[in-house]
Amino acid sequence: VQTCALPILPGTADIIKLIHRDELSHVRIYQELIKAARKEYPNASLWEEGVPALFQIAGKNEIAWNNAICQDQILGITSKSTSDYVQHLIETKLRAIGYHSDTNTPNPYQHLERFSDLGKAATTKTNFFEATVTSYQTSSTVKGGWDF
C-alpha cells in the first residue's frame, strides 16, 4: 500500500477564510448601497418587489450550486438544511436593508456559528487542525523540573 506523503488540501481553512471575508465585505457594501439608493430614490418601482425577488433568485442559485457540489454526501449538510440556511440568510439580509419578512426561518447551522468570528472585521477563526501555531503560552505555576 502506497501512501501520499503530501498533505491533502493544504491551507483549505485559509482559503475558505479569505473567501468568507470577501463575501462578507461584498454583502456589507451592497447593503449600504441599497439603503442609500432607497433613500435617494424612494419612489422607484423596483424596491418593493424587485429587490426581494432578486434575493430569492440568488438564493435559488446558491441552493442549486450547493446541492450540486455536496450532493447530500457531507454529514450534517443536507439539501433541506442548505435550503433552510439560505432562506434564513435571505430573510436576515433583507431585514438588514429595511425590508419586512413574514417568515422567520431558523438557522439550521446555528451550532456552527461558534466557529465563525463574524463580529470582528469580517474574519473567521481558523480550523484548529489546519492552523499554524503562532505562539505558545507557558505556565508559570509549574516550579521545578520534570522529576515526579
mmCIF file with all atom_site columns, N, CA and C in Angstrom, residues 66-67 70 72 74-86 88-89 106-116:
data_model
loop_
_atom_site.group_PDB
_atom_site.id
_atom_site.type_symbol
_atom_site.label_atom_id
_atom_site.label_alt_id
_atom_site.label_comp_id
_atom_site.label_asym_id
_atom_site.label_entity_id
_atom_site.label_seq_id
_atom_site.pdbx_PDB_ins_code
_atom_site.Cartn_x
_atom_site.Cartn_y
_atom_site.Cartn_z
_atom_site.occupancy
_atom_site.B_iso_or_equiv
_atom_site.pdbx_formal_charge
_atom_site.auth_seq_id
_atom_site.auth_comp_id
_atom_site.auth_asym_id
_atom_site.auth_atom_id
_atom_site.pdbx_PDB_model_num
ATOM 1  N N  . ASN A 1 66  ? -24.915 24.561 -4.223 1.00 0.00 ? 66  ASN A N  1
ATOM 2  C CA . ASN A 1 66  ? -24.528 23.761 -3.062 1.00 0.00 ? 66  ASN A CA 1
ATOM 3  C C  . ASN A 1 66  ? -24.959 22.307 -3.217 1.00 0.00 ? 66  ASN A C  1
ATOM 4  N N  . ASN A 1 67  ? -26.177 22.094 -3.700 1.00 0.00 ? 67  ASN A N  1
ATOM 5  C CA . ASN A 1 67  ? -26.662 20.728 -3.859 1.00 0.00 ? 67  ASN A CA 1
ATOM 6  C C  . ASN A 1 67  ? -25.878 19.976 -4.927 1.00 0.00 ? 67  ASN A C  1
ATOM 7  N N  . CYS A 1 70  ? -22.351 19.354 -2.956 1.00 0.00 ? 70  CYS A N  1
ATOM 8  C CA . CYS A 1 70  ? -22.387 18.468 -1.781 1.00 0.00 ? 70  CYS A CA 1
ATOM 9  C C  . CYS A 1 70  ? -23.128 17.167 -2.026 1.00 0.00 ? 70  CYS A C  1
ATOM 10 N N  . ASP A 1 72  ? -25.677 15.832 -0.866 1.00 0.00 ? 72  ASP A N  1
ATOM 11 C CA . ASP A 1 72  ? -26.064 15.126 0.369  1.00 0.00 ? 72  ASP A CA 1
ATOM 12 C C  . ASP A 1 72  ? -25.007 14.095 0.797  1.00 0.00 ? 72  ASP A C  1
ATOM 13 N N  . ILE A 1 74  ? -22.172 15.097 2.626  1.00 0.00 ? 74  ILE A N  1
ATOM 14 C CA . ILE A 1 74  ? -21.414 15.624 3.761  1.00 0.00 ? 74  ILE A CA 1
ATOM 15 C C  . ILE A 1 74  ? -22.285 15.510 5.004  1.00 0.00 ? 74  ILE A C  1
ATOM 16 N N  . LEU A 1 75  ? -21.767 14.827 5.990  1.00 0.00 ? 75  LEU A N  1
ATOM 17 C CA . LEU A 1 75  ? -22.506 14.599 7.217  1.00 0.00 ? 75  LEU A CA 1
ATOM 18 C C  . LEU A 1 75  ? -22.998 15.920 7.805  1.00 0.00 ? 75  LEU A C  1
ATOM 19 N N  . GLY A 1 76  ? -24.280 16.030 8.013  1.00 0.00 ? 76  GLY A N  1
ATOM 20 C CA . GLY A 1 76  ? -24.856 17.215 8.634  1.00 0.00 ? 76  GLY A CA 1
ATOM 21 C C  . GLY A 1 76  ? -25.272 18.306 7.663  1.00 0.00 ? 76  GLY A C  1
ATOM 22 N N  . ILE A 1 77  ? -24.947 18.147 6.386  1.00 0.00 ? 77  ILE A N  1
ATOM 23 C CA . ILE A 1 77  ? -25.351 19.135 5.379  1.00 0.00 ? 77  ILE A CA 1
ATOM 24 C C  . ILE A 1 77  ? -26.239 18.422 4.376  1.00 0.00 ? 77  ILE A C  1
ATOM 25 N N  . THR A 1 78  ? -27.513 18.773 4.402  1.00 0.00 ? 78  THR A N  1
ATOM 26 C CA . THR A 1 78  ? -28.478 18.159 3.503  1.00 0.00 ? 78  THR A CA 1
ATOM 27 C C  . THR A 1 78  ? -29.070 19.212 2.588  1.00 0.00 ? 78  THR A C  1
ATOM 28 N N  . SER A 1 79  ? -29.761 18.758 1.578  1.00 0.00 ? 79  SER A N  1
ATOM 29 C CA . SER A 1 79  ? -30.454 19.699 0.685  1.00 0.00 ? 79  SER A CA 1
ATOM 30 C C  . SER A 1 79  ? -31.440 20.547 1.470  1.00 0.00 ? 79  SER A C  1
ATOM 31 N N  . LYS A 1 80  ? -32.130 19.939 2.418  1.00 0.00 ? 80  LYS A N  1
ATOM 32 C CA . LYS A 1 80  ? -33.119 20.673 3.232  1.00 0.00 ? 80  LYS A CA 1
ATOM 33 C C  . LYS A 1 80  ? -32.435 21.688 4.136  1.00 0.00 ? 80  LYS A C  1
ATOM 34 N N  . SER A 1 81  ? -31.359 21.283 4.821  1.00 0.00 ? 81  SER A N  1
ATOM 35 C CA . SER A 1 81  ? -30.702 22.233 5.719  1.00 0.00 ? 81  SER A CA 1
ATOM 36 C C  . SER A 1 81  ? -30.064 23.377 4.937  1.00 0.00 ? 81  SER A C  1
ATOM 37 N N  . THR A 1 82  ? -29.537 23.074 3.751  1.00 0.00 ? 82  THR A N  1
ATOM 38 C CA . THR A 1 82  ? -28.972 24.131 2.909  1.00 0.00 ? 82  THR A CA 1
ATOM 39 C C  . THR A 1 82  ? -30.051 25.100 2.468  1.00 0.00 ? 82  THR A C  1
ATOM 40 N N  . SER A 1 83  ? -31.179 24.573 2.036  1.00 0.00 ? 83  SER A N  1
ATOM 41 C CA . SER A 1 83  ? -32.288 25.425 1.618  1.00 0.00 ? 83  SER A CA 1
ATOM 42 C C  . SER A 1 83  ? -32.759 26.311 2.770  1.00 0.00 ? 83  SER A C  1
ATOM 43 N N  . ASP A 1 84  ? -32.901 25.724 3.946  1.00 0.00 ? 84  ASP A N  1
ATOM 44 C CA . ASP A 1 84  ? -33.319 26.495 5.124  1.00 0.00 ? 84  ASP A CA 1
ATOM 45 C C  . ASP A 1 84  ? -32.285 27.564 5.487  1.00 0.00 ? 84  ASP A C  1
ATOM 46 N N  . TYR A 1 85  ? -31.011 27.214 5.398  1.00 0.00 ? 85  TYR A N  1
ATOM 47 C CA . TYR A 1 85  ? -29.959 28.170 5.751  1.00 0.00 ? 85  TYR A CA 1
ATOM 48 C C  . TYR A 1 85  ? -29.944 29.353 4.781  1.00 0.00 ? 85  TYR A C  1
ATOM 49 N N  . VAL A 1 86  ? -30.043 29.061 3.494  1.00 0.00 ? 86  VAL A N  1
ATOM 50 C CA . VAL A 1 86  ? -30.054 30.147 2.505  1.00 0.00 ? 86  VAL A CA 1
ATOM 51 C C  . VAL A 1 86  ? -31.279 31.025 2.701  1.00 0.00 ? 86  VAL A C  1
ATOM 52 N N  . HIS A 1 88  ? -32.846 31.525 5.503  1.00 0.00 ? 88  HIS A N  1
ATOM 53 C CA . HIS A 1 88  ? -32.535 32.285 6.724  1.00 0.00 ? 88  HIS A CA 1
ATOM 54 C C  . HIS A 1 88  ? -31.648 33.487 6.389  1.00 0.00 ? 88  HIS A C  1
ATOM 55 N N  . LEU A 1 89  ? -30.620 33.272 5.563  1.00 0.00 ? 89  LEU A N  1
ATOM 56 C CA . LEU A 1 89  ? -29.730 34.366 5.173  1.00 0.00 ? 89  LEU A CA 1
ATOM 57 C C  . LEU A 1 89  ? -30.463 35.428 4.364  1.00 0.00 ? 89  LEU A C  1
ATOM 58 N N  . PRO A 1 106 ? -35.539 29.496 10.880 1.00 0.00 ? 106 PRO A N  1
ATOM 59 C CA . PRO A 1 106 ? -34.429 29.337 11.828 1.00 0.00 ? 106 PRO A CA 1
ATOM 60 C C  . PRO A 1 106 ? -33.150 28.904 11.117 1.00 0.00 ? 106 PRO A C  1
ATOM 61 N N  . ASN A 1 107 ? -32.026 29.234 11.716 1.00 0.00 ? 107 ASN A N  1
ATOM 62 C CA . ASN A 1 107 ? -30.719 28.877 11.181 1.00 0.00 ? 107 ASN A CA 1
ATOM 63 C C  . ASN A 1 107 ? -30.414 27.425 11.552 1.00 0.00 ? 107 ASN A C  1
ATOM 64 N N  . PRO A 1 108 ? -30.392 26.510 10.571 1.00 0.00 ? 108 PRO A N  1
ATOM 65 C CA . PRO A 1 108 ? -30.124 25.105 10.897 1.00 0.00 ? 108 PRO A CA 1
ATOM 66 C C  . PRO A 1 108 ? -28.654 24.852 11.254 1.00 0.00 ? 108 PRO A C  1
ATOM 67 N N  . TYR A 1 109 ? -27.798 25.815 10.983 1.00 0.00 ? 109 TYR A N  1
ATOM 68 C CA . TYR A 1 109 ? -26.371 25.654 11.265 1.00 0.00 ? 109 TYR A CA 1
ATOM 69 C C  . TYR A 1 109 ? -25.924 26.542 12.413 1.00 0.00 ? 109 TYR A C  1
ATOM 70 N N  . GLN A 1 110 ? -26.846 26.886 13.291 1.00 0.00 ? 110 GLN A N  1
ATOM 71 C CA . GLN A 1 110 ? -26.513 27.770 14.404 1.00 0.00 ? 110 GLN A CA 1
ATOM 72 C C  . GLN A 1 110 ? -25.393 27.186 15.269 1.00 0.00 ? 110 GLN A C  1
ATOM 73 N N  . HIS A 1 111 ? -25.340 25.862 15.365 1.00 0.00 ? 111 HIS A N  1
ATOM 74 C CA . HIS A 1 111 ? -24.293 25.219 16.156 1.00 0.00 ? 111 HIS A CA 1
ATOM 75 C C  . HIS A 1 111 ? -22.902 25.463 15.563 1.00 0.00 ? 111 HIS A C  1
ATOM 76 N N  . LEU A 1 112 ? -22.824 25.849 14.303 1.00 0.00 ? 112 LEU A N  1
ATOM 77 C CA . LEU A 1 112 ? -21.536 26.136 13.672 1.00 0.00 ? 112 LEU A CA 1
ATOM 78 C C  . LEU A 1 112 ? -21.114 27.592 13.844 1.00 0.00 ? 112 LEU A C  1
ATOM 79 N N  . GLU A 1 113 ? -22.014 28.441 14.315 1.00 0.00 ? 113 GLU A N  1
ATOM 80 C CA . GLU A 1 113 ? -21.714 29.861 14.475 1.00 0.00 ? 113 GLU A CA 1
ATOM 81 C C  . GLU A 1 113 ? -20.531 30.098 15.408 1.00 0.00 ? 113 GLU A C  1
ATOM 82 N N  . ARG A 1 114 ? -20.325 29.215 16.365 1.00 0.00 ? 114 ARG A N  1
ATOM 83 C CA . ARG A 1 114 ? -19.222 29.419 17.312 1.00 0.00 ? 114 ARG A CA 1
ATOM 84 C C  . ARG A 1 114 ? -17.854 29.306 16.653 1.00 0.00 ? 114 ARG A C  1
ATOM 85 N N  . PHE A 1 115 ? -17.815 28.700 15.452 1.00 0.00 ? 115 PHE A N  1
ATOM 86 C CA . PHE A 1 115 ? -16.552 28.609 14.722 1.00 0.00 ? 115 PHE A CA 1
ATOM 87 C C  . PHE A 1 115 ? -16.300 29.843 13.862 1.00 0.00 ? 115 PHE A C  1
ATOM 88 N N  . SER A 1 116 ? -17.295 30.699 13.794 1.00 0.00 ? 116 SER A N  1
ATOM 89 C CA . SER A 1 116 ? -17.178 31.865 12.937 1.00 0.00 ? 116 SER A CA 1
ATOM 90 C C  . SER A 1 116 ? -17.062 33.113 13.784 1.00 0.00 ? 116 SER A C  1
#
